[in-house]
Tab-separated table of C-alpha atoms and ligand atoms in Angstrom:
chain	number	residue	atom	x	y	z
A	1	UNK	CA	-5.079	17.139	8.737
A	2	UNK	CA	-4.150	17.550	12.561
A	3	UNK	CA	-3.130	13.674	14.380
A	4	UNK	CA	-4.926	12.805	17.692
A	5	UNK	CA	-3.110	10.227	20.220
A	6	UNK	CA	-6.102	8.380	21.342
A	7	UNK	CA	-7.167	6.396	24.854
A	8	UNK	CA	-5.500	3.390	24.139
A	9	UNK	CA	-2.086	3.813	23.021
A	10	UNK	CA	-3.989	4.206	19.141
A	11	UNK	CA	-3.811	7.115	17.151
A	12	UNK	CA	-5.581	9.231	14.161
A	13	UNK	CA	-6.027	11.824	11.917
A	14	UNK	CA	-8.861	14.277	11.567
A	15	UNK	CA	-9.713	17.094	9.886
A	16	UNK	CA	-11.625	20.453	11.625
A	17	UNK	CA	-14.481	22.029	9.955
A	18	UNK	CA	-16.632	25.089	10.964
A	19	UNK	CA	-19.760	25.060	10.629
A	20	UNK	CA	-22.092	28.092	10.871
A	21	UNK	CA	-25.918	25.853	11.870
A	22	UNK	CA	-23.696	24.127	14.709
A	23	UNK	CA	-24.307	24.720	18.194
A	24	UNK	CA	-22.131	22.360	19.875
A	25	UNK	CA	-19.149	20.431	18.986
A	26	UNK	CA	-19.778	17.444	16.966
A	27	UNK	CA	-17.791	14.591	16.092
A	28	UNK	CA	-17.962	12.593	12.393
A	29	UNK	CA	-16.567	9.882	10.598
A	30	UNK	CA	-16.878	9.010	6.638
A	31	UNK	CA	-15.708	6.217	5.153
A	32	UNK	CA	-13.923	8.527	2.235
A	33	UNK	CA	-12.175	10.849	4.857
A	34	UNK	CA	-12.652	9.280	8.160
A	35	UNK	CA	-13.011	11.440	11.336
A	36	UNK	CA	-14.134	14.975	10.837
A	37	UNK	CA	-14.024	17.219	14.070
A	38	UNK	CA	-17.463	20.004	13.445
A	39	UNK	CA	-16.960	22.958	15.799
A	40	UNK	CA	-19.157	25.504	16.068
A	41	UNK	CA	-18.204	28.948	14.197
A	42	UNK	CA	-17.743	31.065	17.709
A	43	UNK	CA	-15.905	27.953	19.224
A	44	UNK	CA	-13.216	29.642	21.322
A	45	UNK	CA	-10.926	26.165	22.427
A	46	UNK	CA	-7.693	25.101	22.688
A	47	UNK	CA	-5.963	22.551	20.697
A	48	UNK	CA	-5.710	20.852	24.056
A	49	UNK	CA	-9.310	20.897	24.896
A	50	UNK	CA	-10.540	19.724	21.450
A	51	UNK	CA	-8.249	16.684	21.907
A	52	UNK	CA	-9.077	15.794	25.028
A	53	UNK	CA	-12.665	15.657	23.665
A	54	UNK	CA	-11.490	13.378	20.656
A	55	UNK	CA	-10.100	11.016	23.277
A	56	UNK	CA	-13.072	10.740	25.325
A	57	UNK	CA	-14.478	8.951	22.198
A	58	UNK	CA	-11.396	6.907	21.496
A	59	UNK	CA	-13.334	3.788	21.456
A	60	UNK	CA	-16.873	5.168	19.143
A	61	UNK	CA	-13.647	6.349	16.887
A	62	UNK	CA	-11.655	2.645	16.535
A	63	UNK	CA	-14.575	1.192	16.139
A	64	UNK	CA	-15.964	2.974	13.170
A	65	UNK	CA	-12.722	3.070	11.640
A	66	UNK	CA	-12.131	-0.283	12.362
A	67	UNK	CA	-15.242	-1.139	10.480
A	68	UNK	CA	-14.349	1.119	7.689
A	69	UNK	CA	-11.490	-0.796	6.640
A	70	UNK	CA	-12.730	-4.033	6.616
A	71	UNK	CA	-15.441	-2.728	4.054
A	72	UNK	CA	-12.367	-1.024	2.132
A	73	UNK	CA	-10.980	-4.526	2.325
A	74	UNK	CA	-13.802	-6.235	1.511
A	75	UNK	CA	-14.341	-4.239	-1.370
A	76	UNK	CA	-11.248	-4.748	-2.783
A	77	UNK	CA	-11.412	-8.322	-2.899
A	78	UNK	CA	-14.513	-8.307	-4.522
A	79	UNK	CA	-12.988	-6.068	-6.925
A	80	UNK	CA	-10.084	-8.999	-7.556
A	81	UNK	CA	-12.626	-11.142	-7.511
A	82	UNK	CA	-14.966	-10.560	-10.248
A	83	UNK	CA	-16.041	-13.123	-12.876
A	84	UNK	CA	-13.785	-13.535	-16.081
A	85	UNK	CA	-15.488	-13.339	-18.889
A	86	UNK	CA	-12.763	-15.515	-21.263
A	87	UNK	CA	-10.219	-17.173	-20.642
A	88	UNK	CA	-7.042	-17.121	-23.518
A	89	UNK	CA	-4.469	-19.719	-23.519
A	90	UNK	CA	-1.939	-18.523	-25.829
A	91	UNK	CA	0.546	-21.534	-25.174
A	92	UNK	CA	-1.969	-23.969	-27.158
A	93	UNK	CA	-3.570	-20.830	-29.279
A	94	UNK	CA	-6.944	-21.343	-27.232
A	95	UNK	CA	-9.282	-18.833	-26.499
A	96	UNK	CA	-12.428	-19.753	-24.338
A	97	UNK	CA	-15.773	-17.778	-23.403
A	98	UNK	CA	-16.971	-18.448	-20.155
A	99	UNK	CA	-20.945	-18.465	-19.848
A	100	UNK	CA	-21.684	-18.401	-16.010
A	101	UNK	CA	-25.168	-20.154	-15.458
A	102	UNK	CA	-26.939	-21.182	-12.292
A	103	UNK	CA	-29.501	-24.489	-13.867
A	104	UNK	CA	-32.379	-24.455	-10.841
A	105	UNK	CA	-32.430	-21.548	-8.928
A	106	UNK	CA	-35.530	-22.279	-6.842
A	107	UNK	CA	-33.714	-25.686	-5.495
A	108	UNK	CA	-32.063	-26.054	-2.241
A	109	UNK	CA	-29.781	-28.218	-4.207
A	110	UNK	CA	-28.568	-26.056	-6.739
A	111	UNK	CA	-28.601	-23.155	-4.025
A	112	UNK	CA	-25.549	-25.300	-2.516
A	113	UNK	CA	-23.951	-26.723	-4.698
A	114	UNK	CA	-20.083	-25.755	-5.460
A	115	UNK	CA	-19.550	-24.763	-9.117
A	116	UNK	CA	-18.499	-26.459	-11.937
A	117	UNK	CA	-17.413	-25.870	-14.802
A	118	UNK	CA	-17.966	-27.958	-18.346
A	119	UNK	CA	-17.302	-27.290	-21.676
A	120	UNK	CA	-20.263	-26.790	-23.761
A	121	UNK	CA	-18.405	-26.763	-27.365
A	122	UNK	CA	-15.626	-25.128	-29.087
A	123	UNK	CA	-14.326	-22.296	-27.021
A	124	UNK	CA	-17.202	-22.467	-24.968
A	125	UNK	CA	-17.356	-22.883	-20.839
A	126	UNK	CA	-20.487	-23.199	-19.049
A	127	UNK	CA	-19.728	-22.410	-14.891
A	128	UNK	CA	-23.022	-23.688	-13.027
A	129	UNK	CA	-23.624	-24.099	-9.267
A	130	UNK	CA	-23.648	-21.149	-6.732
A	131	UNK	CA	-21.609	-18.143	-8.322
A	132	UNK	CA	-23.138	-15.423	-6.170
A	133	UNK	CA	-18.979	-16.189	-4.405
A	134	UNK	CA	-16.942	-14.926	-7.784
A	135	UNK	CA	-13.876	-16.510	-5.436
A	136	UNK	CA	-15.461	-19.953	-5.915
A	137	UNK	CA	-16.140	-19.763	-9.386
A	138	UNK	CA	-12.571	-18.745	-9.889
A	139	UNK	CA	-11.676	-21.764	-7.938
A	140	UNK	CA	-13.316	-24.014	-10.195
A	141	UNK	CA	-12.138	-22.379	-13.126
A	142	UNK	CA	-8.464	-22.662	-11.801
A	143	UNK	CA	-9.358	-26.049	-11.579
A	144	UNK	CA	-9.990	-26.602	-14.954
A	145	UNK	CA	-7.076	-25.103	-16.146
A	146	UNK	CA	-5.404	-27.474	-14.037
A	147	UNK	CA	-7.122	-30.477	-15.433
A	148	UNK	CA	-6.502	-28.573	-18.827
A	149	UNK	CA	-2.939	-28.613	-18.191
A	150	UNK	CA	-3.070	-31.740	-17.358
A	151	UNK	CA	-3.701	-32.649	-21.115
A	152	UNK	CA	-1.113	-30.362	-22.582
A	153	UNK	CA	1.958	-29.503	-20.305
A	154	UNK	CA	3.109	-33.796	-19.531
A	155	UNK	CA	2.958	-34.742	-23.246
A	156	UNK	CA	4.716	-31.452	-24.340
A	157	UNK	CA	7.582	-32.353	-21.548
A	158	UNK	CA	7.601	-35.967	-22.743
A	159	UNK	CA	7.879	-35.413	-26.542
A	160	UNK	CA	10.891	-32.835	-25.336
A	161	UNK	CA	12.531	-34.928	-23.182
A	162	UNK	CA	13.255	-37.735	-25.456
A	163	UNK	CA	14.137	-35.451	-28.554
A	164	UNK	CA	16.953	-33.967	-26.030
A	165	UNK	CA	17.621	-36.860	-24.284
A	166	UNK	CA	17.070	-35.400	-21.194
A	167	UNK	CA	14.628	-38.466	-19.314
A	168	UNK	CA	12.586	-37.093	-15.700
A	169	UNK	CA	10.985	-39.266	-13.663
A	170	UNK	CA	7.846	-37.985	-13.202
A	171	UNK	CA	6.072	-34.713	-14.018
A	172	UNK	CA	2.870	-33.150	-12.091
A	173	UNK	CA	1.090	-30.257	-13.058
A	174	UNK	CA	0.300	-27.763	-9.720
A	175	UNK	CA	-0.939	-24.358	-9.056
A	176	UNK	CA	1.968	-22.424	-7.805
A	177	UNK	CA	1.916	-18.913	-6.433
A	178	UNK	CA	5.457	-18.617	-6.805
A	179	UNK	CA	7.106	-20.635	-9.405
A	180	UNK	CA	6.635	-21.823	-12.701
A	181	UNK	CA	8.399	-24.839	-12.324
A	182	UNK	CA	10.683	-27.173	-10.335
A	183	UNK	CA	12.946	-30.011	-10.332
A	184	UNK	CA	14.155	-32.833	-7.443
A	185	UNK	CA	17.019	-34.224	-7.407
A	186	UNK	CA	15.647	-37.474	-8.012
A	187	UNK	CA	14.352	-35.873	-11.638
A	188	UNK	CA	10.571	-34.749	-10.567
A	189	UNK	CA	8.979	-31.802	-12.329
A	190	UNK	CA	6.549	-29.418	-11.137
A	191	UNK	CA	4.794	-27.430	-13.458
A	192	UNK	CA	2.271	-25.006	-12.753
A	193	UNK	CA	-0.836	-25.124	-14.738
A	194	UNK	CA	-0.816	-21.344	-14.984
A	195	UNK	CA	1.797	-21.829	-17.893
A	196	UNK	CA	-0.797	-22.338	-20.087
A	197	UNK	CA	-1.707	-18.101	-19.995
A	198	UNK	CA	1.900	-17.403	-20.999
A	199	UNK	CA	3.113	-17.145	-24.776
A	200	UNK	CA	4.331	-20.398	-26.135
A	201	UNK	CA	8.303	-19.616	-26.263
A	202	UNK	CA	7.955	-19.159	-22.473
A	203	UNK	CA	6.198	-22.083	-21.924
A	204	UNK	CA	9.064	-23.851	-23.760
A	205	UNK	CA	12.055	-22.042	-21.646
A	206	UNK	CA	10.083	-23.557	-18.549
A	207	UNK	CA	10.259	-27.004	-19.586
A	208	UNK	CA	13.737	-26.480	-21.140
A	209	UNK	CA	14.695	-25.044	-17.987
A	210	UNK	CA	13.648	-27.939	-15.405
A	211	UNK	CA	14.652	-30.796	-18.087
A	212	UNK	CA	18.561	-28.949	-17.984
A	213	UNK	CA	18.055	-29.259	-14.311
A	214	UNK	CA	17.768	-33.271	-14.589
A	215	UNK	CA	21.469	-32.819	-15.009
A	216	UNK	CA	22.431	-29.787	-13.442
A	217	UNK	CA	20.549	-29.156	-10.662
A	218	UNK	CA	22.329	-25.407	-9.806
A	219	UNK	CA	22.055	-22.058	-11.697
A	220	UNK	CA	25.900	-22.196	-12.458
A	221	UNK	CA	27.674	-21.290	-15.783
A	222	UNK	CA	27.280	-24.973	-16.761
A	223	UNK	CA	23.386	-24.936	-16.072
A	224	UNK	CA	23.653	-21.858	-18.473
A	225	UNK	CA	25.798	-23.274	-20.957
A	226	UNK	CA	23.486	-26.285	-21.582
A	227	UNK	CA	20.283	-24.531	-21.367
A	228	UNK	CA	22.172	-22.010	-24.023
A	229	UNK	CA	22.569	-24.958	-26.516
A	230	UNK	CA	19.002	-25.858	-26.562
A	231	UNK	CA	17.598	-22.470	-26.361
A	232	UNK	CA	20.299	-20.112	-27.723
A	233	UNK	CA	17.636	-16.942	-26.134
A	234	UNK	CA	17.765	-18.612	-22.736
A	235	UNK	CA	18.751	-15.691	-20.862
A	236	UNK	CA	17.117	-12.982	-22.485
A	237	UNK	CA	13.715	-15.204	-21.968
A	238	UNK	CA	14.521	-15.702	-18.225
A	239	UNK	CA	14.917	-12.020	-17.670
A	240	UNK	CA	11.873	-11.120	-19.798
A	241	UNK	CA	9.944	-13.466	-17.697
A	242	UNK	CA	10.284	-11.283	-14.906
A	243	UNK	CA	7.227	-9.893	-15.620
A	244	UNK	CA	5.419	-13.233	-16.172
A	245	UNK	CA	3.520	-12.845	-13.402
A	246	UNK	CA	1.867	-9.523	-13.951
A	247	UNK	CA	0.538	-11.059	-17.695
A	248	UNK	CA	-2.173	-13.199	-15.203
A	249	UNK	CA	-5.420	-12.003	-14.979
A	250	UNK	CA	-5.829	-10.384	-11.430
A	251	UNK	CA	-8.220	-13.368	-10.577
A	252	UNK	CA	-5.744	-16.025	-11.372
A	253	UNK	CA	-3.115	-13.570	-8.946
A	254	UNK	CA	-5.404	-13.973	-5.508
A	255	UNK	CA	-3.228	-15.749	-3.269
A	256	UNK	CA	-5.437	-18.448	-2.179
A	257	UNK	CA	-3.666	-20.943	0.372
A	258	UNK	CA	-5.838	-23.485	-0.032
A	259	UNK	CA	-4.656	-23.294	-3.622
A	260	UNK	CA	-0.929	-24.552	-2.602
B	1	ZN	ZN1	16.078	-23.443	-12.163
């Protein structure tokens, strides 16, 4: 691969090949390998010329490429973006099937209309609406784990706050992209919903953790020292939930702002 400074302060890479049927010097880009410089076999032309040629396309070049790598891009959010099939809540031993369903295709209506997603029996989700956008079926899903979280995550905080005797003021249940939980000073908790896809003993440090932050609200070697009385594995979970994050299905790891 030889690199071309181009017209406008841009530059590439390209790659010469000879070809035998050529009579004149031809130019080609590929998504897979992007420009390819096609010179005849009895070319006789300096380095200099041939790049003075490239640049005379620099703008057919940038904007090919250009429109290379937003279908790259594309593609790779659609790849992020496909439909789960389940969904598995190990925190509450739950393990759903997701059945993706649009009810009356031929209707402008149902054509438009955002998905949803209801619960058809045990361990059973029905998504309907418009899913030909996997990003906003995963948006509804996310939603119901919210609302699912919702059900689980306040009482399980409650019930451990008063065995502990460690009282917040008020708990809500959000969908971080960063953290699994927080605390105020004046004794709010944040949890995030996504809790529920992590084993239960985690689940546990993270409400352990922001209840021991109603009365310490630093990292210190008190913090520790309380936590350590409650949860005697304390650290070792905190480190092993390092990797928390990458136990997520991809779909539930798109950073979506709208999300925060
Ligand atoms: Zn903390």
């Amino acid at each position: 691969m030889e690199r071309v400074a181009l017209s406008h302060g841009q530059s590439c890479s390209y790659r010469i090949q000879t070809s035998a049927r050529s009579r004149k010097i031809r130019l080609r880009i590929t998504a897979a390998e992007g420009l390819i410089v096609i010179l005849p076999e009895n070319a006789v032309l300096s380095r200099e010329e041939l790049e003075k040629l490239i640049r005379a396309k620099s703008r057919w070049i940038t904007r090919h490429l250009q429109r290379f790598d937003q279908l790259r891009r594309t593609a790779c959010e659609a790849e992020t973006t496909t439909l789960p099939r389940s969904i598995t809540l190990p925190s509450i031993n739950e393990h759903w099937v997701i059945h993706y369903a649009t009810p009356y295709p031929t209707t402008q209506h149902a054509k438009c209309s955002a998905p949803r997603v209801t619960i058809m029996g045990q361990g059973q989700l029905q998504v309907t609406g418009q899913i030909d956008h996997p990003v906003d079926a995963t948006l509804a899903l996310r939603a119901w784990i919210r609302s699912k979280a919702n059900t689980v995550l306040p009482d399980w905080l409650g019930t451990l706050a008063r065995e502990l005797h460690l009282p917040f003021s008020r708990v809500t249940i959000r969908d971080q992209h960063t953290r699994w939980g927080s605390c105020t000073g004046n004794g709010r908790i944040s949890l995030n919903c996504k809790l529920l896809l992590l084993p239960r003993v985690w689940v546990h440090y993270v409400l352990l953790h922001e209840l021991c932050h109603t009365r310490i609200m630093n990292h210190g070697p008190h913090f520790w020292n309380l936590l350590s009385r409650y949860e005697p594995q304390a650290r070792q979970i905190s480190t092993e939930m390092r990797t928390a994050w990458q136990k997520l299905p991809d779909w539930l790891r798109t950073r979506r702002k709208s999300m925060e």
